[in-house]
PDB file of C-alpha atoms in Angstrom:
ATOM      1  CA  UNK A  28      66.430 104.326  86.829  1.00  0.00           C
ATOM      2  CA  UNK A  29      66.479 101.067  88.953  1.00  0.00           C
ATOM      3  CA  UNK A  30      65.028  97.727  87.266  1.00  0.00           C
ATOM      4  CA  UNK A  31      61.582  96.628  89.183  1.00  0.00           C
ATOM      5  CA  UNK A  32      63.376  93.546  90.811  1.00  0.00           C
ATOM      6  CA  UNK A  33      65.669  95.882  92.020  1.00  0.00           C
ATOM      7  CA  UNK A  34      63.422  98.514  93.505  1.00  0.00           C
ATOM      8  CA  UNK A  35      61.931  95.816  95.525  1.00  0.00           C
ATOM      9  CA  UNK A  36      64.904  96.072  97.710  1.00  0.00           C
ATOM     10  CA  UNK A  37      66.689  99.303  97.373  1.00  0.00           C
ATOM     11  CA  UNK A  38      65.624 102.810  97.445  1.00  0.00           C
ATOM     12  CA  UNK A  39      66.915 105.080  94.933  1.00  0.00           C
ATOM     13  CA  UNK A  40      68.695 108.265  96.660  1.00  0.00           C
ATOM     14  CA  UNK A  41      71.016 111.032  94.738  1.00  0.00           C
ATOM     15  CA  UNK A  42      73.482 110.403  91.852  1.00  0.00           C
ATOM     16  CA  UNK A  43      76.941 110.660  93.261  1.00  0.00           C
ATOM     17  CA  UNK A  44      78.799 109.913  89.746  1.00  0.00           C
ATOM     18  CA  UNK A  45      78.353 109.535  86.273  1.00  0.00           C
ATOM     19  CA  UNK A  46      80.595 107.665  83.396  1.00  0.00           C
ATOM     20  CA  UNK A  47      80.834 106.738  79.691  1.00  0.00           C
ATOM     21  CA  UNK A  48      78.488 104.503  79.919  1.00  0.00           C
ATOM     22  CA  UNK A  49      75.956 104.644  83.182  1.00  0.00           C
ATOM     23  CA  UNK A  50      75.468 106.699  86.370  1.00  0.00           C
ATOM     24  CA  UNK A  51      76.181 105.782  89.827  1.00  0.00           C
ATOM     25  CA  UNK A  52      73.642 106.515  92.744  1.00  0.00           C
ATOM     26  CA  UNK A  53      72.935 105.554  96.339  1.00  0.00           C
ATOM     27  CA  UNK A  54      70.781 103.246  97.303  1.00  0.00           C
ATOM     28  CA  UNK A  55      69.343 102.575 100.466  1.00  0.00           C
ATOM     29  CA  UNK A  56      68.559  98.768 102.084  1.00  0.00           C
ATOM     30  CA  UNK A  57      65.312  99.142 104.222  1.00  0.00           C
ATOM     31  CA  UNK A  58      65.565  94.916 105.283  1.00  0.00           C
ATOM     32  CA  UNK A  59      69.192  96.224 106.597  1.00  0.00           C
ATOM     33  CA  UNK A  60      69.358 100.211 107.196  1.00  0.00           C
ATOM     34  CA  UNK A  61      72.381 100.228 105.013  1.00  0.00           C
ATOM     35  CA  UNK A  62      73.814 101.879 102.165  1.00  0.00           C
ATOM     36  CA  UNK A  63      74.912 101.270  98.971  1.00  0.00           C
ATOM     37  CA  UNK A  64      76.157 102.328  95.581  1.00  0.00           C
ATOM     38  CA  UNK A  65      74.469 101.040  92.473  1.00  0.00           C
ATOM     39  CA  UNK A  66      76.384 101.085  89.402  1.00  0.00           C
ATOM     40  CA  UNK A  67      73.763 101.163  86.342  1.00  0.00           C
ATOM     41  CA  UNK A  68      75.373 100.730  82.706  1.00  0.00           C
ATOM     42  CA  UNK A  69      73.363 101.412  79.805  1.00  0.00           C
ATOM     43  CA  UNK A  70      74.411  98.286  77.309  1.00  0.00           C
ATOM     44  CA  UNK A  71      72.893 100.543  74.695  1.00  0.00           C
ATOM     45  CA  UNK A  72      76.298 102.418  74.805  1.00  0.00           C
ATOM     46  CA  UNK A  73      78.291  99.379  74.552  1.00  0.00           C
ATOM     47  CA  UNK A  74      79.519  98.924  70.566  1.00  0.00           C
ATOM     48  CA  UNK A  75      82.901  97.907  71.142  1.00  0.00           C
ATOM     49  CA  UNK A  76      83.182  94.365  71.485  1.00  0.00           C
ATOM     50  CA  UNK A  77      85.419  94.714  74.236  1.00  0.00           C
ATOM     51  CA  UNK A  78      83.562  96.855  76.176  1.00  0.00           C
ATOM     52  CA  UNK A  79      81.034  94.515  76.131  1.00  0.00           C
ATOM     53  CA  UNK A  80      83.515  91.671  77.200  1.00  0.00           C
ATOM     54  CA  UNK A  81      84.227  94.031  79.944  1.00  0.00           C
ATOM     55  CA  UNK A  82      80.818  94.427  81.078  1.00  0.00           C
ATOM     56  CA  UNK A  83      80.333  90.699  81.347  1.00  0.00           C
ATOM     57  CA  UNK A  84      83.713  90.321  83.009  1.00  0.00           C
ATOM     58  CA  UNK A  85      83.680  92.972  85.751  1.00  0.00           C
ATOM     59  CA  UNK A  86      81.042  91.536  88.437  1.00  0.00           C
ATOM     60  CA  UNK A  87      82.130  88.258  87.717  1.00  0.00           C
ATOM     61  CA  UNK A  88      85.808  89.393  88.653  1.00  0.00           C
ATOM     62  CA  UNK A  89      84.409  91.322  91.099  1.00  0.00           C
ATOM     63  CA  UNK A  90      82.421  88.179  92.836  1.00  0.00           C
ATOM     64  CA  UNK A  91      85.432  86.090  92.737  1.00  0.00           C
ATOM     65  CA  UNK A  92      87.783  89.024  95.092  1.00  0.00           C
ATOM     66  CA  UNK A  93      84.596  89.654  97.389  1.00  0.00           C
ATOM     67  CA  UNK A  94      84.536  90.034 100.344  1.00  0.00           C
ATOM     68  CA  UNK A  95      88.536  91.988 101.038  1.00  0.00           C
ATOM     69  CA  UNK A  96      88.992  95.051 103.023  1.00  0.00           C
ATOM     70  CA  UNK A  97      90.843  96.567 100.355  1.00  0.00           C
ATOM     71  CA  UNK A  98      88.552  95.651  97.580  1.00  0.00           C
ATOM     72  CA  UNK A  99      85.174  97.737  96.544  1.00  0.00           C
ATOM     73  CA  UNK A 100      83.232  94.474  96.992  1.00  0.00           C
ATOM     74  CA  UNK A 101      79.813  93.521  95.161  1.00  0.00           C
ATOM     75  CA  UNK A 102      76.961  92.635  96.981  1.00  0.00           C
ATOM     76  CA  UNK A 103      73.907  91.790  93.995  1.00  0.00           C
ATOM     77  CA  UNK A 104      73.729  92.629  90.260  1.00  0.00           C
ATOM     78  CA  UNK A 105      70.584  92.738  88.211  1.00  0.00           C
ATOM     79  CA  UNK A 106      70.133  92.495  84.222  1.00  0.00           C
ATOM     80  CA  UNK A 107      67.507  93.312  81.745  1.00  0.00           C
ATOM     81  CA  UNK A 108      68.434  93.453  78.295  1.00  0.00           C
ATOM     82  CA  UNK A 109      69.002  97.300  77.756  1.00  0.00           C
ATOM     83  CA  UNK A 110      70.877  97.976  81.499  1.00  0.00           C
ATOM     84  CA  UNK A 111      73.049  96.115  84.153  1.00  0.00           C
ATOM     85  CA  UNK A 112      72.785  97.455  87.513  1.00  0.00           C
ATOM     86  CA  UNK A 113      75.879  96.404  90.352  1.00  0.00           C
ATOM     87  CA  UNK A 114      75.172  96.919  94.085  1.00  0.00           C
ATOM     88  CA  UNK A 115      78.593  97.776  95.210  1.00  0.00           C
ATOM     89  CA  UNK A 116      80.650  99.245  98.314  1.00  0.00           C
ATOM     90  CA  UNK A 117      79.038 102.801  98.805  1.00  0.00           C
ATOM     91  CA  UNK A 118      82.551 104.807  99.239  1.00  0.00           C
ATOM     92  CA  UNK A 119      83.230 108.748 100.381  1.00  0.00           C
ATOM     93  CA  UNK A 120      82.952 111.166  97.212  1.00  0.00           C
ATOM     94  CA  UNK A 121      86.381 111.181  96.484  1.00  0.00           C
ATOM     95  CA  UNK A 122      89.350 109.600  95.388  1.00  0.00           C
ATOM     96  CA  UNK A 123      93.468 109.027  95.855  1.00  0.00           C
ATOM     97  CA  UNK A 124      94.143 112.140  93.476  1.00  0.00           C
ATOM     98  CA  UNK A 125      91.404 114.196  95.884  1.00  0.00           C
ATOM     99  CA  UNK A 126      94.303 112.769  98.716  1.00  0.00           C
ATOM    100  CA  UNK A 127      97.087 113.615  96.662  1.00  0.00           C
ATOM    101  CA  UNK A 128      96.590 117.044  95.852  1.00  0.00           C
ATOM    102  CA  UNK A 129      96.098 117.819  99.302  1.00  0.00           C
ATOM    103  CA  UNK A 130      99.931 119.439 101.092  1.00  0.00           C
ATOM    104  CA  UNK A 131      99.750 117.166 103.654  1.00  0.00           C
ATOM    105  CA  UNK A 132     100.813 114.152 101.873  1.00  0.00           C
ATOM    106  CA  UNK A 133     103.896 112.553 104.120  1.00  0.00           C
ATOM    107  CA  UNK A 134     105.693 109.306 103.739  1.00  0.00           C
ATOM    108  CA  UNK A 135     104.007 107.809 106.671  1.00  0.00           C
ATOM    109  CA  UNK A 136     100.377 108.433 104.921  1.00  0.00           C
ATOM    110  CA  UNK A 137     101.883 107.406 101.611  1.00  0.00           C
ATOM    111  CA  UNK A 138     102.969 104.239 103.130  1.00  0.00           C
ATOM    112  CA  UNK A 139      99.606 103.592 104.768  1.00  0.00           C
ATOM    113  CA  UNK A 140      98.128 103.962 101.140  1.00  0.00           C
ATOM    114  CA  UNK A 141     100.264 102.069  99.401  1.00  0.00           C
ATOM    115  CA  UNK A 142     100.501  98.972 102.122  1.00  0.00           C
ATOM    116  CA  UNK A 143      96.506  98.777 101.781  1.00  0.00           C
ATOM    117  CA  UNK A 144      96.886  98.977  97.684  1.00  0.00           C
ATOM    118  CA  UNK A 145      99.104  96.528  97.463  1.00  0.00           C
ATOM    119  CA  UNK A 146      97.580  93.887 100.214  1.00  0.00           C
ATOM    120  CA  UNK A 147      94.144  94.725  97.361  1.00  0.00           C
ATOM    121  CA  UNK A 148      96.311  93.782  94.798  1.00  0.00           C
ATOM    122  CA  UNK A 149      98.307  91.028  96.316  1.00  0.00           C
ATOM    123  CA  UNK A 150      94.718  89.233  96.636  1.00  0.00           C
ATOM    124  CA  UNK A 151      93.629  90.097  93.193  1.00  0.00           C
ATOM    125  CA  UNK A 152      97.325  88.573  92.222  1.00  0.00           C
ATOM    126  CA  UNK A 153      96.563  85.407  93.911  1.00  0.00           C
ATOM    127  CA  UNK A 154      93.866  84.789  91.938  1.00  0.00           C
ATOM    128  CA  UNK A 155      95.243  85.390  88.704  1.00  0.00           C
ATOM    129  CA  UNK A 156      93.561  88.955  87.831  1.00  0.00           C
ATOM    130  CA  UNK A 157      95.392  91.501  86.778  1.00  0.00           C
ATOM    131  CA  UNK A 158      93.654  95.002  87.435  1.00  0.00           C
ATOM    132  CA  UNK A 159      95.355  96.774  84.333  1.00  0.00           C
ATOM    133  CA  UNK A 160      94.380 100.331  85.283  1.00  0.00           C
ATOM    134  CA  UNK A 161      95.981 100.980  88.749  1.00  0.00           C
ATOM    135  CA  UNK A 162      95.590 104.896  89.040  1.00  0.00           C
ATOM    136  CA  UNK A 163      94.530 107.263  91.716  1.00  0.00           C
ATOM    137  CA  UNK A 164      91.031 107.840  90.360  1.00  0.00           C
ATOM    138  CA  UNK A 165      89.968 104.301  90.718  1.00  0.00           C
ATOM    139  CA  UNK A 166      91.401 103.893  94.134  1.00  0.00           C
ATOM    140  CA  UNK A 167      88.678 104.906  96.400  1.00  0.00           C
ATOM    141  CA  UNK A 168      87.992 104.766 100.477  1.00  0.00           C
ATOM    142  CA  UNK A 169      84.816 103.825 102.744  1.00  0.00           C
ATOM    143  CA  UNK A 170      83.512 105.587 105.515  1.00  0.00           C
ATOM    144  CA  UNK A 171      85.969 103.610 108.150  1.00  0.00           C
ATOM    145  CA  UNK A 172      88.795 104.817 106.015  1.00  0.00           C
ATOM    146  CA  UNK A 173      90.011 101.642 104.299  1.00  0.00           C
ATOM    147  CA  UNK A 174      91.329 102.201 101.085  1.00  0.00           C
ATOM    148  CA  UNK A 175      89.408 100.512  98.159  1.00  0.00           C
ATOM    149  CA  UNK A 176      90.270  99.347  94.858  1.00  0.00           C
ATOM    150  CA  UNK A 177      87.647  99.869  92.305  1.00  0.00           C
ATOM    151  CA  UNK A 178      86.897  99.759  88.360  1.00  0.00           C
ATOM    152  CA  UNK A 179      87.373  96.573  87.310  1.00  0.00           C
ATOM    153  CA  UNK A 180      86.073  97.324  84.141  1.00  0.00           C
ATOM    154  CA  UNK A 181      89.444  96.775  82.502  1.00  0.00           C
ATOM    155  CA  UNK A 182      90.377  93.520  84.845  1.00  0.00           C
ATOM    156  CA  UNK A 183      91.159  90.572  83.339  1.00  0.00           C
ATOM    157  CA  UNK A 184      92.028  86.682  84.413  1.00  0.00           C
ATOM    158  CA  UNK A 185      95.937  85.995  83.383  1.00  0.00           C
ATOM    159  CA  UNK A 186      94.348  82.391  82.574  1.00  0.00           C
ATOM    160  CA  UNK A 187      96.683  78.869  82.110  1.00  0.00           C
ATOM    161  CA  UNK A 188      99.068  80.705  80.200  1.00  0.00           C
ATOM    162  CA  UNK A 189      99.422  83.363  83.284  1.00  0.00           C
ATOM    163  CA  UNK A 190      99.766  85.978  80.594  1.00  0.00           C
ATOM    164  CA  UNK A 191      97.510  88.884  78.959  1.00  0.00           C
ATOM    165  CA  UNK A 192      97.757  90.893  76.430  1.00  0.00           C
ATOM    166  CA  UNK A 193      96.256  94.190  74.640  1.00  0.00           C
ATOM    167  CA  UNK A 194      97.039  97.908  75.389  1.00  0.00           C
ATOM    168  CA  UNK A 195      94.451  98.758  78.195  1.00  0.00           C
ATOM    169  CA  UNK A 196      95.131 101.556  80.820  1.00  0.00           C
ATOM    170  CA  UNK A 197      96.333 105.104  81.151  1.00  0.00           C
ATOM    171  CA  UNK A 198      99.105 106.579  79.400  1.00  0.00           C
ATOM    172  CA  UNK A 199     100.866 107.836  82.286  1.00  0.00           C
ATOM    173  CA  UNK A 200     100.508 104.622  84.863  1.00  0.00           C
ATOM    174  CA  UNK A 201     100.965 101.899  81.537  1.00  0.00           C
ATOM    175  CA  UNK A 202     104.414  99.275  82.421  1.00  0.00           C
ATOM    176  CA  UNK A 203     106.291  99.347  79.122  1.00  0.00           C
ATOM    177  CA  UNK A 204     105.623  95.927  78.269  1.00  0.00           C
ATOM    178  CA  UNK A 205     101.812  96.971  77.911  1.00  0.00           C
ATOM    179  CA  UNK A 206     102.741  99.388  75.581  1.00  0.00           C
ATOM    180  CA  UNK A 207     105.222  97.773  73.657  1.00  0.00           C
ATOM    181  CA  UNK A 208     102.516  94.765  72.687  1.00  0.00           C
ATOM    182  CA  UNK A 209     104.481  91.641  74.624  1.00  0.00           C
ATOM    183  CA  UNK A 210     102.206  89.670  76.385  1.00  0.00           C
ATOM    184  CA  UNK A 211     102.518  90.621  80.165  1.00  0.00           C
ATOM    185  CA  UNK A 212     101.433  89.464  83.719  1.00  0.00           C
ATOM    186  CA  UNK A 213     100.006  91.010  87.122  1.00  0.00           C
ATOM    187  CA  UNK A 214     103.990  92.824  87.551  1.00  0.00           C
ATOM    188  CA  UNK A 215     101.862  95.437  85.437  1.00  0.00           C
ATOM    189  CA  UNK A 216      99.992  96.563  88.277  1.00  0.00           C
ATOM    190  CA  UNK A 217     102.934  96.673  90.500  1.00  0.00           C
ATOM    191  CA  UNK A 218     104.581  99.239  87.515  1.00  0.00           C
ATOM    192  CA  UNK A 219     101.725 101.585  87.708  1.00  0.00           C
ATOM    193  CA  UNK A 220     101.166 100.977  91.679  1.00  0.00           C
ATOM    194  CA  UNK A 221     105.196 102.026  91.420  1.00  0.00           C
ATOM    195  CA  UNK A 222     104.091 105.132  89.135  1.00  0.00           C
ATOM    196  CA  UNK A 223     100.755 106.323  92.000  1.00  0.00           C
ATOM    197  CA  UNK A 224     103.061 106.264  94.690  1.00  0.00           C
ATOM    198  CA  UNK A 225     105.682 108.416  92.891  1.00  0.00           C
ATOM    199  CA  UNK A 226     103.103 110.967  92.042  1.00  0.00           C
ATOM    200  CA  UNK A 227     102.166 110.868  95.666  1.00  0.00           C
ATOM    201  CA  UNK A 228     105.384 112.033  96.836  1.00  0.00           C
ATOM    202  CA  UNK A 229     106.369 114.347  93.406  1.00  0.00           C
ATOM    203  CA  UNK A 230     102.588 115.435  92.865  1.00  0.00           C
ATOM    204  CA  UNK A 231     103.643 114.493  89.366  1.00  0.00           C
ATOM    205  CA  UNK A 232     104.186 111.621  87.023  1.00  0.00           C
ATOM    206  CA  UNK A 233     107.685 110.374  86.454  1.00  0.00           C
ATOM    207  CA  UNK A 234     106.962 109.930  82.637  1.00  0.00           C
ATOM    208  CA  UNK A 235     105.087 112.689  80.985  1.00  0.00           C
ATOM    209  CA  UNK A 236     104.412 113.957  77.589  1.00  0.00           C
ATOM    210  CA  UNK A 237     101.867 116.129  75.928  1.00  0.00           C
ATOM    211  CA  UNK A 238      99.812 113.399  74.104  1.00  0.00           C
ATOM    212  CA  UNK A 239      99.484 109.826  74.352  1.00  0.00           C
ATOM    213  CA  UNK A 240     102.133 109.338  72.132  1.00  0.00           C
ATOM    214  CA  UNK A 241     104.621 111.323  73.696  1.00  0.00           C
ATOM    215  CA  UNK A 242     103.780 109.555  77.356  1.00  0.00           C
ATOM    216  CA  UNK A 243     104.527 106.014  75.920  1.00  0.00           C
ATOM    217  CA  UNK A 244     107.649 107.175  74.161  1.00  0.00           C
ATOM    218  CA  UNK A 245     108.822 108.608  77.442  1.00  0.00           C
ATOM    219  CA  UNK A 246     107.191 105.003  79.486  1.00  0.00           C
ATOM    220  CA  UNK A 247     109.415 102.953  76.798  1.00  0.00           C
ATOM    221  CA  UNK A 248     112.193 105.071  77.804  1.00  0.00           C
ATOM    222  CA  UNK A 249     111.815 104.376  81.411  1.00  0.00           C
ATOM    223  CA  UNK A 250     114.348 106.931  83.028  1.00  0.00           C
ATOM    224  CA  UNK A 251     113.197 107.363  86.180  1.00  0.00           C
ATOM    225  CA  UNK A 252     114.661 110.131  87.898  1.00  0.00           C
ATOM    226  CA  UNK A 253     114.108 111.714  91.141  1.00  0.00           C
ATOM    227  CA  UNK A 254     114.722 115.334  90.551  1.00  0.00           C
ATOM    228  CA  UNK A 255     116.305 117.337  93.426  1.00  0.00           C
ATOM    229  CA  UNK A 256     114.125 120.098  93.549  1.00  0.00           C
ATOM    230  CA  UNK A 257     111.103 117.383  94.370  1.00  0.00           C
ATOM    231  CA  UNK A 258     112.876 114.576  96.299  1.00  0.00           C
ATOM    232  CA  UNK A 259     115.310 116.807  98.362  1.00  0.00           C
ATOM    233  CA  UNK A 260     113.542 115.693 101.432  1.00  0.00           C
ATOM    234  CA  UNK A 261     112.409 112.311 100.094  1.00  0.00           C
ATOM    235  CA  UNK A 262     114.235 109.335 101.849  1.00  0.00           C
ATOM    236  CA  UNK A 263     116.287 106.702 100.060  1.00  0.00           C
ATOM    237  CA  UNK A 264     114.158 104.147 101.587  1.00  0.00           C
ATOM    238  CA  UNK A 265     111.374 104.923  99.418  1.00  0.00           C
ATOM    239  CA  UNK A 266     113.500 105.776  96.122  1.00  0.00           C
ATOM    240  CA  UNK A 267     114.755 101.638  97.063  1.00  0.00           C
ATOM    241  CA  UNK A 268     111.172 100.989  96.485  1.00  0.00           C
ATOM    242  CA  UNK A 269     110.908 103.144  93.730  1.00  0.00           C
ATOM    243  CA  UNK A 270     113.558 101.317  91.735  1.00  0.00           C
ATOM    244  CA  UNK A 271     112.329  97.837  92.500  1.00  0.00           C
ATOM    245  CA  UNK A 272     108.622  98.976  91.370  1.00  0.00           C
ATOM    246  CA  UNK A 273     109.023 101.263  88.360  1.00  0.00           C
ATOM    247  CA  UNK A 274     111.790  98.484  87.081  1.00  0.00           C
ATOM    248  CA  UNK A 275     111.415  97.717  82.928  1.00  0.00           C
ATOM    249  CA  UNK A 276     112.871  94.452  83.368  1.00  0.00           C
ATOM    250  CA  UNK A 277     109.690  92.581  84.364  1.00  0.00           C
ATOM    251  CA  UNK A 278     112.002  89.298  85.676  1.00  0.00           C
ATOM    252  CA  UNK A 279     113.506  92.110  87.777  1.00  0.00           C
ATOM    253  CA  UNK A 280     110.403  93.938  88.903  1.00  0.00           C
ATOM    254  CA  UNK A 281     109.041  93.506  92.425  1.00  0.00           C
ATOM    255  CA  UNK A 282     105.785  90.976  92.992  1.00  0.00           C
ATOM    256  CA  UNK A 283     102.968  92.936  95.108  1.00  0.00           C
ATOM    257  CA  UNK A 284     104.091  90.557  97.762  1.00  0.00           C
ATOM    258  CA  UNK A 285     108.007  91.587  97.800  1.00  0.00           C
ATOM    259  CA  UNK A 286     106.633  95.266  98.030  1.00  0.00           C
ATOM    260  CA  UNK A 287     104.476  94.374 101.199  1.00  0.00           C
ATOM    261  CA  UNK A 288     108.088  92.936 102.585  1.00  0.00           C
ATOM    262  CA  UNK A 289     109.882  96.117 101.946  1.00  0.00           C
ATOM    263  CA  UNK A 290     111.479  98.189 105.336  1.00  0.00           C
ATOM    264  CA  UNK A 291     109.880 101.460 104.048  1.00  0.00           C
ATOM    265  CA  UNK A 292     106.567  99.688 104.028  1.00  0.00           C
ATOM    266  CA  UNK A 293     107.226  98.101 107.054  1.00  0.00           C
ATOM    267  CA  UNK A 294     108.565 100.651 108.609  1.00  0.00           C
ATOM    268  CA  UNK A 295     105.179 102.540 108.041  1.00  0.00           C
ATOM    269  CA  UNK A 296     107.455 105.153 106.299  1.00  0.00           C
ATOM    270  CA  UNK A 297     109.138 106.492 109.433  1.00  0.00           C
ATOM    271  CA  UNK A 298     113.045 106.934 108.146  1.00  0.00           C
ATOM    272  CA  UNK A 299     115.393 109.452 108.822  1.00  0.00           C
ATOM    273  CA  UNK A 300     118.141 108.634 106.173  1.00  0.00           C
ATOM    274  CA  UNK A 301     118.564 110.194 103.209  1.00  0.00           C
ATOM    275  CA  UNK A 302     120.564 110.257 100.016  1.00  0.00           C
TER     276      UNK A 302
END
């Protein structure tokens, strides 16, 4: 339900999504004959402190990346005291995984994918904000195709200190320094970045368990492999990449900006060599 204030300038359409704490629906502009999404949280929902320090976070975080063509970008928020509405990118009903599980996925268009991600995150880098829950379902695209990085419910600023800490993501795209407690810096987004373009080419996660637990465990083990039966036709370009992304040594690990310098990237993916 849109706030009054709001419905002076948006028209409510259908509800294209719904999470733990809100729905998302289109709007439509009549003063520009455009469209939009309109994130609505309930605060009602929000107990958890940091939930609630996420709420107040997100368009804030959001505000300071806006406007980047790789970036679901923010465009007017409204408040009452039970619900917070966000008028954001409107973006096609579906996500990275909807790409991935598709049996066309090449190196070429996983190199197109993961240039755009990593130019997003290169920006949100820049300005100190770590993402810290890079996965296919919050990677999203608009209707000229750009790739969009959204959810930045979990963001956070890195700060003087340039560090942050707490365990916030998902099990399977979490660095191991996230896990392990150590305070850690924006080279956590380039480990799980690492892990969404490795389930791009496998179709599965290179660290994998049956619970939670078992995931970290397996994270904190960090063997990455590249078994034959999947990677028989994958190039050693890309495994390079692999290495320098998925890497537990975080003094080691590749910046977003190394990444964007990397031949298979540049190279749009187009290699013939193999291992």
């Amino acid at each position: 339900m849109l706030s009054e204030t709001l419905k002076n300038k948006y028209q409510l359409c259908e509800e294209i999504g719904r999470g733990r704490f809100g729905v998302i629906s289109r709007v439509f502009c009549p003063s520009t004959q455009s469209s939009f999404a309109c994130k609505s949280i309930d605060k009602r929902l929000l107990s958890d402190p940091t939930d609630r320090e996420c709420l107040e976070n997100e368009p804030k975080i959001m505000t300071l990346l806006s406007p980047h063509s790789n970036i679901v970008q923010i465009y007017d928020m409204f408040e009452s005291d039970d619900t917070l509405q966000l008028i954001i990118d409107l973006c096609q009903p579906f996500t990275l995984y909807d790409k991935i599980l598709e049996p066309d996925m090449s190196e070429p268009k996983a190199a197109a994918y993961m240039q755009q991600l990593m130019l997003g995150l290169a920006h949100c880098h820049r300005f100190g904000i770590v993402h810290r829950d890079i996965k296919p379902d919050n990677i999203f695209f608009d209707f000229r195709g750009n790739l969009k990085i959204g959810d930045f419910g979990s963001s956070t600023w890195l700060g003087e200190v340039g560090t942050a800490d707490g365990l916030v993501g998902t099990p399977y795209y979490v660095a191991p320094e996230v896990v392990m407690g150590r305070a850690y810096n924006e080279k956590a987004d380039v480990w799980s970045a690492g892990v969404v373009l490795y389930v791009m080419l496998a179709g599965v996660p290179p660290f994998y368990g049956e619970t939670a637990e078992e995931i970290f465990e397996a994270v904190l083990r960090g063997n990455l492999r590249f078994p034959s039966r999947i990677f028989r036709s994958v190039s050693a370009e890309v495994k390079d990449l692999l290495r320098k992304m998925i890497c537990r040594d975080v003094s080691r690990r590749w910046s977003a900006e190394q990444v964007l310098r990397h031949p298979w990237i540049l190279n749009g993916g187009e290699t013939i060599s193999m291992d």
